[in-house]
PDB file of C-alpha atoms in Angstrom:
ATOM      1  CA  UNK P   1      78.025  70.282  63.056  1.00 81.00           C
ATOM      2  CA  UNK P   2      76.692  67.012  61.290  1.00 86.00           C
ATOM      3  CA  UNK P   3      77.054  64.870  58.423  1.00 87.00           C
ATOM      4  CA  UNK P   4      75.394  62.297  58.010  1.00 89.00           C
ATOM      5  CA  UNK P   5      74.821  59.715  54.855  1.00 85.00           C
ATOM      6  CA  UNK P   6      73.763  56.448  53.630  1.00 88.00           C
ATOM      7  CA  UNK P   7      71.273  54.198  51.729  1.00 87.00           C
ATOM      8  CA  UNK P   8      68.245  55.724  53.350  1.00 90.00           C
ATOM      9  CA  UNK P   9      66.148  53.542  51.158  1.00 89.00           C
ATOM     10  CA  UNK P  10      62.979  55.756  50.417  1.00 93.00           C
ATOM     11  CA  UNK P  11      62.280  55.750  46.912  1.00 92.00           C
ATOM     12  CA  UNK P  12      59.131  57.396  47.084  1.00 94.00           C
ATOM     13  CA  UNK P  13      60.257  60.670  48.705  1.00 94.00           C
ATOM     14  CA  UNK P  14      60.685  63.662  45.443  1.00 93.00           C
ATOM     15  CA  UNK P  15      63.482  65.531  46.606  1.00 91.00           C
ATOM     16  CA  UNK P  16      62.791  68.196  44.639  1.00 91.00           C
ATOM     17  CA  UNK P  17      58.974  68.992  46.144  1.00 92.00           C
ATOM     18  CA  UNK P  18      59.767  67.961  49.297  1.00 91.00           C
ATOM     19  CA  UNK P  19      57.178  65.037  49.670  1.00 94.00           C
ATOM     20  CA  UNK P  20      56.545  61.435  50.166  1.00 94.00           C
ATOM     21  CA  UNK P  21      53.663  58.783  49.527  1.00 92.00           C
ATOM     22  CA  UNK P  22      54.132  57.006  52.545  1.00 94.00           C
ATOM     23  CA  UNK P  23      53.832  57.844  56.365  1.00 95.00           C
ATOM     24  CA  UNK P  24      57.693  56.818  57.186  1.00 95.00           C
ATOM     25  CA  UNK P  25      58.995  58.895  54.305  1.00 95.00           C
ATOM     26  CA  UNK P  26      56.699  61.580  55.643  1.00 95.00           C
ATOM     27  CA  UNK P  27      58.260  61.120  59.070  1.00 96.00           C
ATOM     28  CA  UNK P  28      61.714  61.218  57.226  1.00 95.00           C
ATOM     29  CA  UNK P  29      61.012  64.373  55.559  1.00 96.00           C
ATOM     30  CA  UNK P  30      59.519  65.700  58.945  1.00 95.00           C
ATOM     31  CA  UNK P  31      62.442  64.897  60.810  1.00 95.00           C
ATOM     32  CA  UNK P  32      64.960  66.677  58.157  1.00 95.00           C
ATOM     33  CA  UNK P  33      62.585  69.935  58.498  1.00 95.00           C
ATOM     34  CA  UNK P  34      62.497  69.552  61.873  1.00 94.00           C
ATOM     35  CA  UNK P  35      66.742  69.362  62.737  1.00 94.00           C
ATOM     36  CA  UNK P  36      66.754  71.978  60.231  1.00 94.00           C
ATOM     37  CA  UNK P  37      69.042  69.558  57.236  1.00 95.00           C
ATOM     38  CA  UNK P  38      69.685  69.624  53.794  1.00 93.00           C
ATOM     39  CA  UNK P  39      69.702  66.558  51.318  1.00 91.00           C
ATOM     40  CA  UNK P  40      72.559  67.135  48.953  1.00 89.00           C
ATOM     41  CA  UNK P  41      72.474  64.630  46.383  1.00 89.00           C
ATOM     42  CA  UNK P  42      70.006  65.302  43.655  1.00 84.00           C
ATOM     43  CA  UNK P  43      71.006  62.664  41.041  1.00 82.00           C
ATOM     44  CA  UNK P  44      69.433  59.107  40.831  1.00 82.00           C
ATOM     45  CA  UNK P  45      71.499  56.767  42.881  1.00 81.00           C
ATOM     46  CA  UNK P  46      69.454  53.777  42.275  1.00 82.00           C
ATOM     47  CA  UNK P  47      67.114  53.544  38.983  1.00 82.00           C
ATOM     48  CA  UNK P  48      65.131  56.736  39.178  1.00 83.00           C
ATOM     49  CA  UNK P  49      65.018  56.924  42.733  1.00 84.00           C
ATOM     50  CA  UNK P  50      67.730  59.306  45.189  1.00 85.00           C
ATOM     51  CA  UNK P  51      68.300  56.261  47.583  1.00 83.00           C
ATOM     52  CA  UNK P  52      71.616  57.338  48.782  1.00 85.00           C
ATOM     53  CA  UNK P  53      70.989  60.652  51.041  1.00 88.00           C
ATOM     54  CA  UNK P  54      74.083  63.439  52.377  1.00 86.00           C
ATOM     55  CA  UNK P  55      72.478  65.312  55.281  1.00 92.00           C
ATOM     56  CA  UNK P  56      74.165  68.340  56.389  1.00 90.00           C
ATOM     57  CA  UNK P  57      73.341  71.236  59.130  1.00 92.00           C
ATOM     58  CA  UNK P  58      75.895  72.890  57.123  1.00 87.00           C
ATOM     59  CA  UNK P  59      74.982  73.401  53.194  1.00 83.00           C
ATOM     60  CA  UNK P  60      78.411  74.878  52.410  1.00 82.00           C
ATOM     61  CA  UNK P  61      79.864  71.769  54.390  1.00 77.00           C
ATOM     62  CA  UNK P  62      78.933  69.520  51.247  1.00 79.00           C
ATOM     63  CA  UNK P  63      80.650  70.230  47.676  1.00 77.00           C
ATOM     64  CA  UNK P  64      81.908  68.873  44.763  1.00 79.00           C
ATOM     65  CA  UNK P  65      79.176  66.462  44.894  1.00 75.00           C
ATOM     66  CA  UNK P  66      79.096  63.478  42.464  1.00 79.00           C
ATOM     67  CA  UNK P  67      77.350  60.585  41.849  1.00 81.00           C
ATOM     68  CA  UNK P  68      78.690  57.733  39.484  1.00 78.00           C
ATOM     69  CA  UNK P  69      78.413  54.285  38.579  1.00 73.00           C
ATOM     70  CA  UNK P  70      75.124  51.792  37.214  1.00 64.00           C
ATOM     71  CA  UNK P  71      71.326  51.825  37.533  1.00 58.00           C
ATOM     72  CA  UNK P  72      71.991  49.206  40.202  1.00 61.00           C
ATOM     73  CA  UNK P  73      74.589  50.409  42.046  1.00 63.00           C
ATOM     74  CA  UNK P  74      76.212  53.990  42.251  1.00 66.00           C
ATOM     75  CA  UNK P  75      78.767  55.931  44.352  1.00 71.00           C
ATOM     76  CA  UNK P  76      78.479  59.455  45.829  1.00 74.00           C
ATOM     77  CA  UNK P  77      81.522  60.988  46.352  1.00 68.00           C
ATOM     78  CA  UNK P  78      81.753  64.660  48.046  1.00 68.00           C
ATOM     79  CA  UNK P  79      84.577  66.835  49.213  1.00 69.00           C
ATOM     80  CA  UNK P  80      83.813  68.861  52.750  1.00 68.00           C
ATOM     81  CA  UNK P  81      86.000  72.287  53.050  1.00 66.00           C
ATOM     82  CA  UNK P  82      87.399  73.223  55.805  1.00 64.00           C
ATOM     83  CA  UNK P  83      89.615  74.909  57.925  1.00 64.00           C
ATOM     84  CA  UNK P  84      92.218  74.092  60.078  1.00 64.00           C
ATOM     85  CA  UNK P  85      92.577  75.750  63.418  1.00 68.00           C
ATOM     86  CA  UNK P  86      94.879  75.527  66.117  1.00 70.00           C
ATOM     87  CA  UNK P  87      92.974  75.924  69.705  1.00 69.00           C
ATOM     88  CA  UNK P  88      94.443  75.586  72.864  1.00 74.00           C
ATOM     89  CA  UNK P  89      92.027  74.155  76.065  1.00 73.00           C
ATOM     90  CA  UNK P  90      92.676  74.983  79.421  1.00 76.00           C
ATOM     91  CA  UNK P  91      92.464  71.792  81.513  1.00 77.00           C
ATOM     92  CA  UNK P  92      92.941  70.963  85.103  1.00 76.00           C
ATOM     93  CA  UNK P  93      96.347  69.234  86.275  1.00 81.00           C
ATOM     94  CA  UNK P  94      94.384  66.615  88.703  1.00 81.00           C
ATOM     95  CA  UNK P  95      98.055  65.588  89.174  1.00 83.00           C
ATOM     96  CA  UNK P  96      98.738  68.769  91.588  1.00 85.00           C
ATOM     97  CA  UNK P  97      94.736  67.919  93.347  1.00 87.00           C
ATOM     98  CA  UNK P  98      94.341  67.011  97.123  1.00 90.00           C
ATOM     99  CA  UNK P  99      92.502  64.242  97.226  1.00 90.00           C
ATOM    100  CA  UNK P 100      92.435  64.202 100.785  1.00 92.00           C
ATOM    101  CA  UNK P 101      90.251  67.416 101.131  1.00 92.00           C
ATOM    102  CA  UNK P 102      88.743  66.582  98.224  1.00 90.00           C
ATOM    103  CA  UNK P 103      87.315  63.311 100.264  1.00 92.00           C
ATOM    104  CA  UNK P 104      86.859  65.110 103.360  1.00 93.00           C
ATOM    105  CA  UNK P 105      84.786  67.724 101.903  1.00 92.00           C
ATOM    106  CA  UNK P 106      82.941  65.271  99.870  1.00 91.00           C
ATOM    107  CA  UNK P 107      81.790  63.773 103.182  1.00 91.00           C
ATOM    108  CA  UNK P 108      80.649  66.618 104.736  1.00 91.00           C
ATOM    109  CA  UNK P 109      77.870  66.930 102.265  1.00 89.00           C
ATOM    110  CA  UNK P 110      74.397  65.693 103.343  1.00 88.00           C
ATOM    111  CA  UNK P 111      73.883  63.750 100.872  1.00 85.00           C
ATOM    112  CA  UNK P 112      70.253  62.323 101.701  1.00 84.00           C
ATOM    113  CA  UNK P 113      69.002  65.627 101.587  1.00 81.00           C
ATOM    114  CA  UNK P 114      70.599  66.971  99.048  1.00 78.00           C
ATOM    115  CA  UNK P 115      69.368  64.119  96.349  1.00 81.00           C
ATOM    116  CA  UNK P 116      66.142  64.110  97.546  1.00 80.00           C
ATOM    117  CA  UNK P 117      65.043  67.362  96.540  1.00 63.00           C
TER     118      UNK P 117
END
């Protein structure tokens, strides 16, 4: 799961279309369509241009999405839902290991062969 956001800086991409005037923005866009994203913010954070991008795997990750402040310089603010869980991992207690045979065994391995191929 991702989230990631920033000044991004590509005032020529149109959010809404989906398209760009120049061959980074294009690569920008390409790369979002490609990772399979969505750009949240859809207000002007900079003049007329969406300079400050949300990017999300998750759609329903993003809400509650503002953007406030000047022409010149704006905040996005967001809330991300979620859940708490409680999970429990199984780990290994190297305390209780035998190092020893763990050596020993390691040894025995021929290792020249085996890393070659």
């Amino acid at each position: 799961d991702l989230v990631v956001m920033g000044d991004f800086n590509y005032s020529d991409i149109c959010w809404e279309n989906n398209t760009a005037g120049h061959i980074l923005s294009n690569k920008l866009l390409e790369c979002i369509g490609d990772n399979f994203l969505f750009q949240k913010v859809e207000k002007a954070t900079r003049g007329e241009a969406v300079l400050d991008l949300i990017l999300t795997n998750r759609e329903e990750w993003v809400e509650n999405l503002k953007v406030e402040g000047s022409l010149d310089e704006s905040r996005v603010h967001y809330s991300k839902e979620g859940r708490r869980e409680n999970i429990k991992i199984k780990t290994m207690n190297f305390k209780k290991a035998d190092f020893s045979k763990l050596r020993e065994l390691v040894g025995k391995i021929p290792w020249d062969a085996s890393l070659r191929g």
